[in-house]
Short mmCIF file of C-alpha atoms in Angstrom, two decimals:
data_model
loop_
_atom_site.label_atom_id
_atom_site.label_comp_id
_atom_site.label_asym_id
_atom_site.label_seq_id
_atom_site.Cartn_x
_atom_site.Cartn_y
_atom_site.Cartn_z
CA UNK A 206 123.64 108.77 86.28
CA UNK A 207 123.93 112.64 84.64
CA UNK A 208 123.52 111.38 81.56
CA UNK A 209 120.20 108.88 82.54
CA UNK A 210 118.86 112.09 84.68
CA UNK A 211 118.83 114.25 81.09
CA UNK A 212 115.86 112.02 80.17
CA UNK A 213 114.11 114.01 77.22
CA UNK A 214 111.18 113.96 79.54
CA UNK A 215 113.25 116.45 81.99
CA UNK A 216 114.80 118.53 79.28
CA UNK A 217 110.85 119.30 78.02
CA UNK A 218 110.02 120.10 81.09
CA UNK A 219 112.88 122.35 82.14
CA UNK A 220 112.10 123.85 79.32
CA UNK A 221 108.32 124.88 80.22
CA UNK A 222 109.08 126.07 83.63
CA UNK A 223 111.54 128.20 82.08
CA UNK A 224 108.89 129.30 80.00
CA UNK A 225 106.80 130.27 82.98
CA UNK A 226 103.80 128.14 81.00
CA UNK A 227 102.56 126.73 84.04
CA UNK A 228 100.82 129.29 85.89
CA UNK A 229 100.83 128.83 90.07
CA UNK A 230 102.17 126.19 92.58
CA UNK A 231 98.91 124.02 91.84
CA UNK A 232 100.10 123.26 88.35
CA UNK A 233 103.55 123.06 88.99
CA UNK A 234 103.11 120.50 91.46
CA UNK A 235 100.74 118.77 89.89
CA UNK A 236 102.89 118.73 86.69
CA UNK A 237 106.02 117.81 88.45
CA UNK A 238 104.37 114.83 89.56
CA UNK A 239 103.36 113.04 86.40
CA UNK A 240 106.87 113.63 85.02
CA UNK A 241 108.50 111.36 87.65
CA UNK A 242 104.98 109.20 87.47
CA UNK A 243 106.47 108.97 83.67
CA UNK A 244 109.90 108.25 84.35
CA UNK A 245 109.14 105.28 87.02
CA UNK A 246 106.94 103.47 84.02
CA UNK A 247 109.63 104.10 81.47
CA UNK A 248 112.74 103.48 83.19
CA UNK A 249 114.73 100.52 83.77
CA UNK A 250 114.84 99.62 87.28
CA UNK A 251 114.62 96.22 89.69
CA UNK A 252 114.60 97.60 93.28
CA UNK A 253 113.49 100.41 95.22
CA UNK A 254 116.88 101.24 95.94
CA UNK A 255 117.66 101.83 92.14
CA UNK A 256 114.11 104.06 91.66
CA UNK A 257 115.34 105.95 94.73
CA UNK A 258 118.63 106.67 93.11
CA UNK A 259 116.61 107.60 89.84
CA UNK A 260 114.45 110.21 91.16
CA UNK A 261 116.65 111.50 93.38
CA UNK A 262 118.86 112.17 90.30
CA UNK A 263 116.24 113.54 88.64
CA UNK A 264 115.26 115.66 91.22
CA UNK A 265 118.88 117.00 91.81
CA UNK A 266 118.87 118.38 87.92
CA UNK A 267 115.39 119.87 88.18
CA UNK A 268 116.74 121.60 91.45
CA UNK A 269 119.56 122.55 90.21
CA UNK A 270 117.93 124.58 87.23
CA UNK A 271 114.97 125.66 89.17
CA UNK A 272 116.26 126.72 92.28
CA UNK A 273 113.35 129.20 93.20
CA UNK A 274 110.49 127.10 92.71
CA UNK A 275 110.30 124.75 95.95
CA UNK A 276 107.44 122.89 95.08
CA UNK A 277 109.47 120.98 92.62
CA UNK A 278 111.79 119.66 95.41
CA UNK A 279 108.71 118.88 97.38
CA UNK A 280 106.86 116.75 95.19
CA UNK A 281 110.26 114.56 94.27
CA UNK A 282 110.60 114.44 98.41
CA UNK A 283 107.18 112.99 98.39
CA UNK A 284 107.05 111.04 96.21
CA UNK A 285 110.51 109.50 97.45
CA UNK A 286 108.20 108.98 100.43
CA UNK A 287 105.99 107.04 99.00
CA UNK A 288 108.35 104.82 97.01
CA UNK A 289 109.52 104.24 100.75
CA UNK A 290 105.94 103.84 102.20
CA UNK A 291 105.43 101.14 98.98
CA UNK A 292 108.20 99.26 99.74
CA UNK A 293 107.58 98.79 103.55
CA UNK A 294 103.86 97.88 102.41
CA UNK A 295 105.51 94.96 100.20
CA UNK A 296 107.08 93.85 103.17
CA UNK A 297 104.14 91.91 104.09
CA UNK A 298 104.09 89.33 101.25
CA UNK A 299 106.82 87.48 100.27
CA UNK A 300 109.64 88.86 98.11
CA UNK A 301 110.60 87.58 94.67
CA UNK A 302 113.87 86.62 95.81
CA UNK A 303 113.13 84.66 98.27
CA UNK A 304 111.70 81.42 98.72
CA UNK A 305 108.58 80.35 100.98
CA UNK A 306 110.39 78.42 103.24
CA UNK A 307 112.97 80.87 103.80
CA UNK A 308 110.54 83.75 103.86
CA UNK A 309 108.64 81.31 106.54
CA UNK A 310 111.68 80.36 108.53
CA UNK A 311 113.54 83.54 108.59
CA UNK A 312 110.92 86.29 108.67
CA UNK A 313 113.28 88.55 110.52
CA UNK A 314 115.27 88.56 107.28
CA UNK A 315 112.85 88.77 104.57
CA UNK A 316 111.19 91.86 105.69
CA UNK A 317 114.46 93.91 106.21
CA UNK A 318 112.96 97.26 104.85
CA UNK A 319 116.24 99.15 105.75
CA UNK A 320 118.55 98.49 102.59
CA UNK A 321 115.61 98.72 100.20
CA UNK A 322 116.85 95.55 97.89
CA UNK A 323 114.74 93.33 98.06
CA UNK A 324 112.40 92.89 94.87
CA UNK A 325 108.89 92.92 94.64
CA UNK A 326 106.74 91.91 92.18
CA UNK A 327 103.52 94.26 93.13
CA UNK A 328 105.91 97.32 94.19
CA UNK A 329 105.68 99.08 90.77
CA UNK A 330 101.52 99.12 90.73
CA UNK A 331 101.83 100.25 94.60
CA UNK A 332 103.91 102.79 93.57
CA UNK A 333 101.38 104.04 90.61
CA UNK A 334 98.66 104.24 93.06
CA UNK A 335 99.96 106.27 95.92
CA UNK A 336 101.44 109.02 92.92
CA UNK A 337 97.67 108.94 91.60
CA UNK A 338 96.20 109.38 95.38
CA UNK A 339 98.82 112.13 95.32
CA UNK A 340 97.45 113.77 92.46
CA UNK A 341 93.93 113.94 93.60
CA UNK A 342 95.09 115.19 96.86
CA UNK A 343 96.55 118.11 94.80
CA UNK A 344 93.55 118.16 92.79
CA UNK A 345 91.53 118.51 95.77
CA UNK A 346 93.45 120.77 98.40
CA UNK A 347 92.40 124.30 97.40
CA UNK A 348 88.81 123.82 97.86
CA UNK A 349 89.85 121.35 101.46
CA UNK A 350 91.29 125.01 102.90
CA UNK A 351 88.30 126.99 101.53
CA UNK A 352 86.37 124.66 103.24
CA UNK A 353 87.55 125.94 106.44
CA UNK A 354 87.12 129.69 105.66
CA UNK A 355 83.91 129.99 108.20
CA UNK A 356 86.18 128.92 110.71
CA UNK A 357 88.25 132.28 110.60
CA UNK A 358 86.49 134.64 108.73
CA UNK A 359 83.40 136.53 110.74
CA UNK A 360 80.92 139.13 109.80
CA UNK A 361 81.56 142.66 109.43
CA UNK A 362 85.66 142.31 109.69
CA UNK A 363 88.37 144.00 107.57
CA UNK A 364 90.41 141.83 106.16
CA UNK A 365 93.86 142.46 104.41
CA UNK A 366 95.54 140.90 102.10
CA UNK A 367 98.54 141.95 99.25
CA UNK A 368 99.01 140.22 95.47
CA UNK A 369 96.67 137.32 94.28
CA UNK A 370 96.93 134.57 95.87
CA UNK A 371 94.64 132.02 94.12
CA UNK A 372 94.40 129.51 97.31
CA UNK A 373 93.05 133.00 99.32
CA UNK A 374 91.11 134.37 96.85
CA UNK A 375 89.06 130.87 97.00
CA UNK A 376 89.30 130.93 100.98
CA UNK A 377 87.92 134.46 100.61
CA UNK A 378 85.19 133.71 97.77
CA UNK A 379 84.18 130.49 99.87
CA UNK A 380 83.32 132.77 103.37
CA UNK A 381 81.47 135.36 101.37
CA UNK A 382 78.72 133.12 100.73
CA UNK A 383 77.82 133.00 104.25
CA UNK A 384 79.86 136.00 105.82
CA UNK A 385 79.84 139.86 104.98
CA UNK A 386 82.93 141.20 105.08
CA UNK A 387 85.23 144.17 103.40
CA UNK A 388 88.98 142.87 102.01
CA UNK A 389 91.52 145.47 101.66
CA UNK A 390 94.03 144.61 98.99
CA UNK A 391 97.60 145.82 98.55
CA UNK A 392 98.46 146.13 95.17
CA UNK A 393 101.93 144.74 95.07
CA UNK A 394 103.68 146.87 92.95
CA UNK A 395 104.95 147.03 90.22
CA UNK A 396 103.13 144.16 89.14
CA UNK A 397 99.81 145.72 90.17
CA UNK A 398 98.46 141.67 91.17
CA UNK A 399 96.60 143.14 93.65
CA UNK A 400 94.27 144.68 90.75
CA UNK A 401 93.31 141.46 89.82
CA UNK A 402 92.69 140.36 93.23
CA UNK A 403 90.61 143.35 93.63
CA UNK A 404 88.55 142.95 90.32
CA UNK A 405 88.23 139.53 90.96
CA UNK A 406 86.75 139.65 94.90
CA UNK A 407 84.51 142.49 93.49
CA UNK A 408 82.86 140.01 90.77
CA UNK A 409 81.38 137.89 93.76
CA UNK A 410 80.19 140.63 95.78
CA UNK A 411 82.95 141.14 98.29
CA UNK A 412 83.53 144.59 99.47
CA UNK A 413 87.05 145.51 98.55
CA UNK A 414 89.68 148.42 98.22
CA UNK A 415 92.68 148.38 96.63
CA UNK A 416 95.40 150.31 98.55
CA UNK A 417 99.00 151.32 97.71
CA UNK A 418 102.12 149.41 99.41
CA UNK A 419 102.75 152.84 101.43
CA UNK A 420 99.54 152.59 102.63
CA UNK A 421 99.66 149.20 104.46
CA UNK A 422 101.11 150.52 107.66
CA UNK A 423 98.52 153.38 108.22
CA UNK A 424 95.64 151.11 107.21
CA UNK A 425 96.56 148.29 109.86
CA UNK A 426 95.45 149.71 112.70
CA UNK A 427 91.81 149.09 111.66
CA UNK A 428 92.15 145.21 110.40
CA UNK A 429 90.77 142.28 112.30
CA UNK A 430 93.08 139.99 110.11
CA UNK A 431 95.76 139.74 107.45
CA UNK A 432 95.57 136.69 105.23
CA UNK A 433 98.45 135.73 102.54
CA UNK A 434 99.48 133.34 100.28
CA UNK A 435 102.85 131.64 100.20
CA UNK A 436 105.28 129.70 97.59
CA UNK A 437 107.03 127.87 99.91
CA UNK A 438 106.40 127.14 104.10
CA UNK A 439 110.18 126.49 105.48
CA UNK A 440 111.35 124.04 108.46
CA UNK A 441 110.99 126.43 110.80
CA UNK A 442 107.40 128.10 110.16
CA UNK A 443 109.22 130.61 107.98
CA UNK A 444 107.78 131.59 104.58
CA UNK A 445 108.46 132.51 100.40
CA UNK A 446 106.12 134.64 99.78
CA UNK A 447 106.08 137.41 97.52
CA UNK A 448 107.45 140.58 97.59
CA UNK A 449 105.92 142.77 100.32
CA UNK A 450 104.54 140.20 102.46
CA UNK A 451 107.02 141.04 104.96
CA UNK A 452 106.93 144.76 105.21
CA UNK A 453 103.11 143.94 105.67
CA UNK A 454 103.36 141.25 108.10
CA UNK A 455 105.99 143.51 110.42
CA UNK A 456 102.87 146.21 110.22
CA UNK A 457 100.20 143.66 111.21
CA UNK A 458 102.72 142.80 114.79
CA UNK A 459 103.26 146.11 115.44
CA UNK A 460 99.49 146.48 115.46
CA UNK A 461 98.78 143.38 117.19
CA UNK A 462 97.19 141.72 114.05
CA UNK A 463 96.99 138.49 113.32
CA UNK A 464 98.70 136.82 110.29
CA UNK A 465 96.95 133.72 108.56
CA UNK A 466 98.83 131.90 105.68
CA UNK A 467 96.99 129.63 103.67
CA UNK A 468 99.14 127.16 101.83
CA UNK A 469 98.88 123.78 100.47
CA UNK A 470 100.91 120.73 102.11
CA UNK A 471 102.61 120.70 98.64
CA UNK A 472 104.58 123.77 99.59
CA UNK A 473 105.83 122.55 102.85
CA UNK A 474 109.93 122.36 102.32
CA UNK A 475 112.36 121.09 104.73
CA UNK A 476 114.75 123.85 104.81
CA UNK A 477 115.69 126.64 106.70
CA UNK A 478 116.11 130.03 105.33
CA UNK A 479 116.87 133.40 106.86
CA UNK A 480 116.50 137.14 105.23
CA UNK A 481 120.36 137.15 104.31
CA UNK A 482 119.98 133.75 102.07
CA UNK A 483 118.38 135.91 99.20
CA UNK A 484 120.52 134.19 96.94
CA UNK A 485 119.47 130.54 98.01
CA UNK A 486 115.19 131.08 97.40
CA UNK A 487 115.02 134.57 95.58
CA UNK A 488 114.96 135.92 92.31
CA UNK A 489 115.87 138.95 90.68
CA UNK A 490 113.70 140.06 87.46
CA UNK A 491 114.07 142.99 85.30
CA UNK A 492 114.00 146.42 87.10
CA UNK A 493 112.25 147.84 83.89
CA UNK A 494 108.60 148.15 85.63
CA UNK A 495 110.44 150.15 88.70
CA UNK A 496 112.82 152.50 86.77
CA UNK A 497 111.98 152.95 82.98
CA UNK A 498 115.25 152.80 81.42
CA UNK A 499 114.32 155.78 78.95
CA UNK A 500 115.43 158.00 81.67
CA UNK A 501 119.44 156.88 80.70
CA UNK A 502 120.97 159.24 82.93
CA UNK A 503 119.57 158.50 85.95
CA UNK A 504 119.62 154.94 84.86
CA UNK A 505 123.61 155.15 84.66
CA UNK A 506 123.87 156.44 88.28
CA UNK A 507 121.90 154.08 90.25
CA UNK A 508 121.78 149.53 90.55
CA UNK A 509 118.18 148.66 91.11
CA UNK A 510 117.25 145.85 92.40
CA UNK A 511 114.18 143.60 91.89
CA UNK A 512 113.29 140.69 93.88
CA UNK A 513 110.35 138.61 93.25
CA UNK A 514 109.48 137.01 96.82
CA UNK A 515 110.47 138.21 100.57
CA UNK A 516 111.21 136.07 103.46
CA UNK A 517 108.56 136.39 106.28
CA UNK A 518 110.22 134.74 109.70
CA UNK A 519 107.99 132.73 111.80
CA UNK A 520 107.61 135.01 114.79
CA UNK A 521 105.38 137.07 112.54
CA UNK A 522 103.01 134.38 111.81
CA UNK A 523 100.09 133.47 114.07
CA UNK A 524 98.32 130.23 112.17
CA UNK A 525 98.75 128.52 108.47
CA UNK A 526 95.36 126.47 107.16
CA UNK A 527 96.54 123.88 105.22
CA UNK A 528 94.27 121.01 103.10
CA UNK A 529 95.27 119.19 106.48
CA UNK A 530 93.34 122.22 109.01
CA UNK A 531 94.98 124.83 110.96
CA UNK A 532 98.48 124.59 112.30
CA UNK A 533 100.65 127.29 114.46
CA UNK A 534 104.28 127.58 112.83
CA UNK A 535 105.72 125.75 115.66
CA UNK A 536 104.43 122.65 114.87
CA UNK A 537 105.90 122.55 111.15
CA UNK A 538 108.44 120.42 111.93
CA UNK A 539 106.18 117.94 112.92
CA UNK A 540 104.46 117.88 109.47
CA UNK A 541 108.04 117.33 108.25
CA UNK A 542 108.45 114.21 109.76
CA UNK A 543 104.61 113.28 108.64
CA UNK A 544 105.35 113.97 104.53
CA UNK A 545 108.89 113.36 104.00
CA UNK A 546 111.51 110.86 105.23
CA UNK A 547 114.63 112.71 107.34
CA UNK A 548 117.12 110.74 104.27
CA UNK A 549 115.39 112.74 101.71
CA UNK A 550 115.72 116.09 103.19
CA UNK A 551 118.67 116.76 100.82
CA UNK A 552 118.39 115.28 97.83
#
């Protein structure tokens, strides 16, 4: 099956990912789903046990060389889901392999959705339409969780935030045409996203300052809320997010602030994580921005490290809005059970 799963469809897209040309979870997702949409039209298969196989295969090898990015996994766990969901659906009408009579006489039989063997004619086009319906739920869940912004966000509050975050700057862009508020932004070093953030809050007419890292803690006595964005939401309420999210959402319990994550279903992930497992979800980039490597000598004397996301435990998160609504980390699990089926949990 190794040498099926290096379809040239997967090598191109390893390939861009590794390339960093698709910019955000959105697209990722989004992208990761019409390459297996691709390979269940062009491959060879009878049964939904052999196009479970298939894109679980496929999935392994896209794991396997993109270990960070979680939304990958996710969308070959869903759709796995569906292929499952399809299948039980087909259940209802008779299979191909099986005659009326029998299918009449022996129903008990004939609908056996455990072993997933059974062929069915319509199970292909089923399949095709529940990865489309995924799509425009993709298409379509940024502006479902900016659609709850008035929900959360009042007048006159100070609200923090750190990086860009594209699903919170819409959250944020969508309350300030109702609500006045100020946003503080953090500006993530050494990438400086928060910048953008800023500039791009400030094009709308939304009060903000841009603050340094080392300012967070002294500034969080005066925030109502902090709001962040996340790349991945874990088993346990836990959460990928990028680097400084964590110093910032210790700051906001120490000062009795709440935390609100907003984060597409596509970036729910059924594992469980811990601040130790850096090498299992992080990822180290070139120190270059932190310590300029002109400066040899000190350069020589030191190992810098320079991770691209933190791990924010679910104790320090009060509520994540999701294209679904509002959900306390506590009831993740539950979601689990809702998007993916407990055999596809490891693929």
């Amino acid at each position: 099956m190794e040498d099926k799963a290096m379809d040239p469809l997967l090598v191109e897209f390893l390939n861009t990912v590794k390339s960093k040309s698709y910019s955000g979870s959105y697209r990722l997702a989004e992208k990761t789903v019409v390459l297996l949409r691709e390979l269940i039209t062009r491959r060879t298969w009878s049964t939904a046990k052999d196009l479970i196989a298939l894109i679980k295969s496929a999935g392994r090898v896209i794991e396997s060389n993109q270990p960070a990015e979680a939304v990958i996994g996710n969308m070959v766990r869903r759709i796995l889901r569906l292929v499952r969901e399809s299948y039980a659906q087909c259940g209802e009408a008779p299979p191909l392999n099986v005659t009326l009579i029998d299918y009449v006489a022996t129903p008990e039989k004939s609908t056996d959705k455990g072993d997933y063997n059974i062929v069915y004619k319509n199970l292909k086009g089923n399949i095709i339409q529940s990865i489309n319906d995924l799509l425009e739920e993709l298409e379509i869940s940024a502006h479902n969780i900016a659609a709850q912004s008035l929900e959360h966000l009042h007048s006159n509050e100070l609200i923090m935030t750190i990086g860009r975050s594209r699903t919170v700057e819409a959250f944020l862009k969508q309350a300030a045409k109702l609500r006045k508020f100020h946003v503080i932004v953090a500006e993530c070093a050494p990438y400086f996203q928060g910048h953008e953030m800023a500039l791009s809050l400030g094009s709308v007419g939304i009060e903000t300052t841009v603050i340094t890292d080392s300012a967070i803690f002294a500034i969080m006595s005066r925030v109502n809320k902090v709001m962040i964005g996340a790349t991945a939401v874990m088993a346990d309420g836990g959460l990928i997010a990028t680097t400084g999210s964590h110093s910032l959402a210790l700051a906001a319990k120490f000062h009795s602030v709440s935390v609100i994550v907003c984060a597409s279903m596509s970036k729910l992930c059924p594992r469980y994580l811990s601040s130790y497992d850096q090498d299992r979800f992080n990822t180290l980039v070139s120190p270059n921005d932190t310590l300029d490597y002109s400066d040899a000598e000190l350069a020589g004397r030191v190992q810098c490290l320079q991770p691209m996301f933190d791990y924010v435990p679910p104790e320090l998160v009060n509520l994540f809005i999701s294209n679904l609504g509002g959900h306390a980390p506590s009831y993740v699990y539950r979601l689990l059970s809702d998007y993916y089926h407990e055999d596809d949990f490891e693929l």
